[in-house]
Short mmCIF file of C-alpha atoms in Angstrom, two decimals:
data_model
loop_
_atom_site.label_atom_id
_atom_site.label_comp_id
_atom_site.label_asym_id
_atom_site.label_seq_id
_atom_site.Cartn_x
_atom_site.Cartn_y
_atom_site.Cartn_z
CA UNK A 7 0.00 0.00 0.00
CA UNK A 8 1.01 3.69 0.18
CA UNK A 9 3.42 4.87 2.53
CA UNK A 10 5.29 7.38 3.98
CA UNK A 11 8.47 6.41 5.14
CA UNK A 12 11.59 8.08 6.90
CA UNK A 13 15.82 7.34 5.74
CA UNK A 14 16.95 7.65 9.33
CA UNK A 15 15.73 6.78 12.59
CA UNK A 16 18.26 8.64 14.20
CA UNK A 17 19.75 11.98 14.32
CA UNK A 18 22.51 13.20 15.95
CA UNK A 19 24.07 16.22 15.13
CA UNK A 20 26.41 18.92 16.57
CA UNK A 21 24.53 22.38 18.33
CA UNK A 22 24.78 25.14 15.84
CA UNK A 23 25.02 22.84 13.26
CA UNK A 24 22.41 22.50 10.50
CA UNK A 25 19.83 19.41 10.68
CA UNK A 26 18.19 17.76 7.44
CA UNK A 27 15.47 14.93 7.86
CA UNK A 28 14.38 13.07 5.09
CA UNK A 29 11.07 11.37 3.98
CA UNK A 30 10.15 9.34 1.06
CA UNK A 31 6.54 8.87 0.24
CA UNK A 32 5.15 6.53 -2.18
CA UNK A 33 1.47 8.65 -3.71
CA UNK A 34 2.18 10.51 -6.53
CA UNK A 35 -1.44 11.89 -6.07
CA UNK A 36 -0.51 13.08 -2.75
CA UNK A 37 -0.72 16.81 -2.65
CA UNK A 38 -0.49 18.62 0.82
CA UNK A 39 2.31 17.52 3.63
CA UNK A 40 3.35 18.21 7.06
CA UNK A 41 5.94 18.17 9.47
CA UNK A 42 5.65 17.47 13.03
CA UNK A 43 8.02 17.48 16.03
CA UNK A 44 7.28 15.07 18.81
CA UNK A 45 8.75 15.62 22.16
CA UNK A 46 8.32 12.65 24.77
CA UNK A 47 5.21 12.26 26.20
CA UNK A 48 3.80 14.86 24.28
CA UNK A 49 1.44 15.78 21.07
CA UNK A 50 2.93 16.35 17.88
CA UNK A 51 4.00 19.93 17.54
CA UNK A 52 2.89 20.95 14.00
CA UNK A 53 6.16 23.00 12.64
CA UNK A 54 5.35 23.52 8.81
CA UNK A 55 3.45 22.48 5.98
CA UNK A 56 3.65 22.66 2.27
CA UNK A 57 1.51 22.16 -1.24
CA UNK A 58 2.73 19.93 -4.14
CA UNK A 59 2.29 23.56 -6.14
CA UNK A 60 5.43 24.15 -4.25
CA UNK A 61 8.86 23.11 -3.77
CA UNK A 62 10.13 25.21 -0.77
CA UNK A 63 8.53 27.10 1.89
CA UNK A 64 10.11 28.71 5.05
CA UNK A 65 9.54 29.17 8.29
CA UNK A 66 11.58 30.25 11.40
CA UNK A 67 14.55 28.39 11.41
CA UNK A 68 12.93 25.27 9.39
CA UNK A 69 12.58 24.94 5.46
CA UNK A 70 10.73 22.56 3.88
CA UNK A 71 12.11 20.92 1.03
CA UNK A 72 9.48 19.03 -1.76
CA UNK A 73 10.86 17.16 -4.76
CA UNK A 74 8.36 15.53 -6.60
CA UNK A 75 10.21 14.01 -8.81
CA UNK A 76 11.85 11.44 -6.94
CA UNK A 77 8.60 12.17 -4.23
CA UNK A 78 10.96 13.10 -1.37
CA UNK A 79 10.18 15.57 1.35
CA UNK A 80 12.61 17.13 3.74
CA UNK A 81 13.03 19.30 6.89
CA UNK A 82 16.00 21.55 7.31
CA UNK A 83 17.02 22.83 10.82
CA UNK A 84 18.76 26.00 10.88
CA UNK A 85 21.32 26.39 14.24
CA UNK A 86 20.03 22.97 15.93
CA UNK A 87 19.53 23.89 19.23
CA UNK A 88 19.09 21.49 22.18
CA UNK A 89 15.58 22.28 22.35
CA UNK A 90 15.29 20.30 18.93
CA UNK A 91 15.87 17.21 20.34
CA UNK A 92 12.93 15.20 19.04
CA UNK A 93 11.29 12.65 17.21
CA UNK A 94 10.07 14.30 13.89
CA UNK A 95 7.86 12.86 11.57
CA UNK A 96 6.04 14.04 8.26
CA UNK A 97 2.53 13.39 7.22
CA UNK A 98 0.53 13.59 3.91
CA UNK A 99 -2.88 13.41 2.48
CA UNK A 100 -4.13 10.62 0.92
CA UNK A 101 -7.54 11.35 0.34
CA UNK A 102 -9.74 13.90 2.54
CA UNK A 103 -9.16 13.32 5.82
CA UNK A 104 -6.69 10.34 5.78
CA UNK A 105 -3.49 11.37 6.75
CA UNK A 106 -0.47 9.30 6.46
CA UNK A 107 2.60 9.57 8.97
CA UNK A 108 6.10 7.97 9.25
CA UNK A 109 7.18 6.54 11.93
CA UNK A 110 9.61 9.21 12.53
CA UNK A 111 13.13 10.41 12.86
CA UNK A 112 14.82 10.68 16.93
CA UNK A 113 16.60 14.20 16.44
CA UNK A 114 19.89 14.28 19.09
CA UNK A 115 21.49 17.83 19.41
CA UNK A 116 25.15 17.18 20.86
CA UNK A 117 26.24 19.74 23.56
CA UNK B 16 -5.93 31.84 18.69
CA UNK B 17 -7.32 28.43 18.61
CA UNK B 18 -6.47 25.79 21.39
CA UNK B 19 -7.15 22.11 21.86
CA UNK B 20 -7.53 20.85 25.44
CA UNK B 21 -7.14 16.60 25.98
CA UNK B 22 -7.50 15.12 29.03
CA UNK B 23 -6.34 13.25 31.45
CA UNK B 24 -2.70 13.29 30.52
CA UNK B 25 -2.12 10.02 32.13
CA UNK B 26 -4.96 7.00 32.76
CA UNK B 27 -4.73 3.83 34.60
CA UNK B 28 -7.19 1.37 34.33
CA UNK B 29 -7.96 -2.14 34.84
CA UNK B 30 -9.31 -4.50 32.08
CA UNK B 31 -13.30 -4.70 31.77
CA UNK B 32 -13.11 -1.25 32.96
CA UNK B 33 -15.01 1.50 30.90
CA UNK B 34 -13.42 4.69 29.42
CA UNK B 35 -14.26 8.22 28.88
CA UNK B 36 -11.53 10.78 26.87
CA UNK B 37 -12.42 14.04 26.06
CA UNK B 38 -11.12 16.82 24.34
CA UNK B 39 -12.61 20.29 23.39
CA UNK B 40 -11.56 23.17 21.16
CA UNK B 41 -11.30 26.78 21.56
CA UNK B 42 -11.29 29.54 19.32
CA UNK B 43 -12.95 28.22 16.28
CA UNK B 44 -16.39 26.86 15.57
CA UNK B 45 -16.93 23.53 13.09
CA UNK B 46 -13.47 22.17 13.84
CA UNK B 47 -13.10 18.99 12.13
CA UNK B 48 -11.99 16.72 14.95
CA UNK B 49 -9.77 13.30 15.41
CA UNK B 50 -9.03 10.56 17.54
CA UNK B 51 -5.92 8.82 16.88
CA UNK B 52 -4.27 6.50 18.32
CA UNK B 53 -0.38 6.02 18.74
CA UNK B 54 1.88 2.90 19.60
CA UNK B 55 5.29 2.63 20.76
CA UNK B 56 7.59 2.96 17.92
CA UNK B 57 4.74 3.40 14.94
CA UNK B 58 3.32 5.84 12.88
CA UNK B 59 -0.17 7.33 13.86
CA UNK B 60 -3.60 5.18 13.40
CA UNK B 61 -6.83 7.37 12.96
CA UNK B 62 -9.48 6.05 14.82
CA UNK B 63 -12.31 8.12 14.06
CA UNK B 64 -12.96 11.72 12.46
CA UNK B 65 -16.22 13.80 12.78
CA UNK B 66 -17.15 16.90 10.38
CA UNK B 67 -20.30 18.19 12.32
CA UNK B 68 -21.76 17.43 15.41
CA UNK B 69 -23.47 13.86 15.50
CA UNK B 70 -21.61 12.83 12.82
CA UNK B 71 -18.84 10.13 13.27
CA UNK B 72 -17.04 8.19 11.08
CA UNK B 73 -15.12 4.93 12.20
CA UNK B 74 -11.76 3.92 10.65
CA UNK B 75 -10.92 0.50 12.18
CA UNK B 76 -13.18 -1.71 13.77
CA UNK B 77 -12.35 -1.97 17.30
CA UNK B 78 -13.41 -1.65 20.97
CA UNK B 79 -14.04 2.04 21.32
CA UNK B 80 -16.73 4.52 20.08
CA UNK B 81 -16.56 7.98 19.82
CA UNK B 82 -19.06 10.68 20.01
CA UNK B 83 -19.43 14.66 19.36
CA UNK B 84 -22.21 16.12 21.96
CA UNK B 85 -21.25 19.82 21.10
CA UNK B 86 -19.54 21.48 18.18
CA UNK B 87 -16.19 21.52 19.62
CA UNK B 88 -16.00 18.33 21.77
CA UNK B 89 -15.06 15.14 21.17
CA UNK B 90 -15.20 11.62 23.56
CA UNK B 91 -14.00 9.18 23.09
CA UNK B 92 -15.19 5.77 24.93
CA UNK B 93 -15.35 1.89 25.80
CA UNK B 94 -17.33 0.19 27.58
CA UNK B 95 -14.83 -2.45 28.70
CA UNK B 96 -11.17 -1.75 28.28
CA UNK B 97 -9.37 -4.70 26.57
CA UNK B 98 -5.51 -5.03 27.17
CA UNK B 99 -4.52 -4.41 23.39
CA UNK B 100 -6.45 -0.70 24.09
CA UNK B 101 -3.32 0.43 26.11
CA UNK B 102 -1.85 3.36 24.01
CA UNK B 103 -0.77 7.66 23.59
CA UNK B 104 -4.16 8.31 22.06
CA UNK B 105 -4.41 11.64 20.89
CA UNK B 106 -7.16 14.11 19.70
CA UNK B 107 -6.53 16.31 16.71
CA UNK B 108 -8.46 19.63 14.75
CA UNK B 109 -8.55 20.93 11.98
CA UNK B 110 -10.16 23.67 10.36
CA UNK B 111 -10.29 22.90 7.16
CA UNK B 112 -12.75 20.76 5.40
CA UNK B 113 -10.20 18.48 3.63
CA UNK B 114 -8.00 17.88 6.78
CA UNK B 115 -5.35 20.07 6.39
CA UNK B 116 -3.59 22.25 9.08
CA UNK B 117 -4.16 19.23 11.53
CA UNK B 118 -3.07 20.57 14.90
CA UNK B 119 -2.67 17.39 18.07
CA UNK B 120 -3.98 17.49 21.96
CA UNK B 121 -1.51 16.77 24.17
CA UNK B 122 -2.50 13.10 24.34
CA UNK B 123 -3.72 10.68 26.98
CA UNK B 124 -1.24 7.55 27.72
CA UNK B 125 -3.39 5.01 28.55
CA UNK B 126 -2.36 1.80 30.72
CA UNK B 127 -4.64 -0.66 30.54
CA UNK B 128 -3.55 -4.19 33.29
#
């Protein structure tokens, strides 16, 4: 079936370095995504969101990346802080209301 | 600005047990509304959406119900807790009529022994 996957489960990367996390997805058709940042215990954090009419859109500190050529998404973090640390997944529409997520990708910022 | 409120944070209960989650919405009025649920290590299952008030639609077949009393809350319920219904379930808006924008609760984890 369709699905949205992720290239790394882990993360770890250096603070004031730049972050990239990848996601593959599988429907072509698919035409709206998100990215959300998970802390522990806690309800996905909606950071940013783009349209398939589009293949970059920024926010503060965090770009989104969408090829849909090779139907790869991504999520650059400017200046990872250690208030990144997080799972992040992405999400897409499949359909009205049927969202697809990944599993997700463990973010470590290293002091 | 719009907020979602989910509660209780944490839950405890034994099997047989019934259940009662609820989560409300401020700020906005004809919130599309979710309950999903979450396991350990896996991507997010929806359990059940509702566009309008009375109006539910189930995604899985399973051991819960859910129901919308007022425009901007949602329940969500059992009537006896099964072990396999332990879980981070979380309750989700959105304002738009597709789904998009979907903004999470806070999430219940729910221990079910």
């Amino acid at each position: 079936g369709e699905s949205v996957g992720l290239h790394l489960p882990t993360l770890s990367v250096q603070e004031g370095d730049n972050s990239i996390i990848n996601c593959a997805y599988s429907n072509s058709a698919s035409d709206y995504f998100i990215w959300y940042k998970q802390e522990s215990g806690k309800g996905p954090q909606f950071i940013i969101d783009i349209r398939s009419n589009m293949d970059k859109r920024q926010g503060q500190r965090v770009t989104v990346l969408l090829n849909k050529t090779v139907k790869h998404l991504s999520l650059q973090i400017a200046a990872t802080q250690p208030g990144d640390s997080a799972v992040y997944f992405c999400a897409e529409i499949s359909g009205t209301y049927k969202y697809i997520f990944g599993t997700g990708t463990r973010l470590k910022v290293l002091a | 600005s719009q907020t979602i409120h989910q509660w209780p944070a944490t839950l405890v209960q034994p099997v047989g047990s019934p259940l009662s989650l609820e989560c409300t919405v401020e700020g906005t009025s004809n919130p599309n509304l979710y309950w999903y649920r979450q396991a350990a290590g896996r991507g997010l299952q929806l359990l059940f959406y509702s566009v309008g008030i009375g109006q539910i639609s189930s995604e899985v077949p399973q051991n819960l119900s859910a129901s919308r009393p007022q425009d901007r809350q949602f329940i969500l319920s059992s009537k006896k807790l099964l072990l396999s219904d332990s879980g981070f379930y979380l309750c989700a808006w959105s304002p738009d009529s597709r789904g998009e924008k979907l903004f999470f609760g806070s999430g219940t984890q729910l221990s079910v022994l």
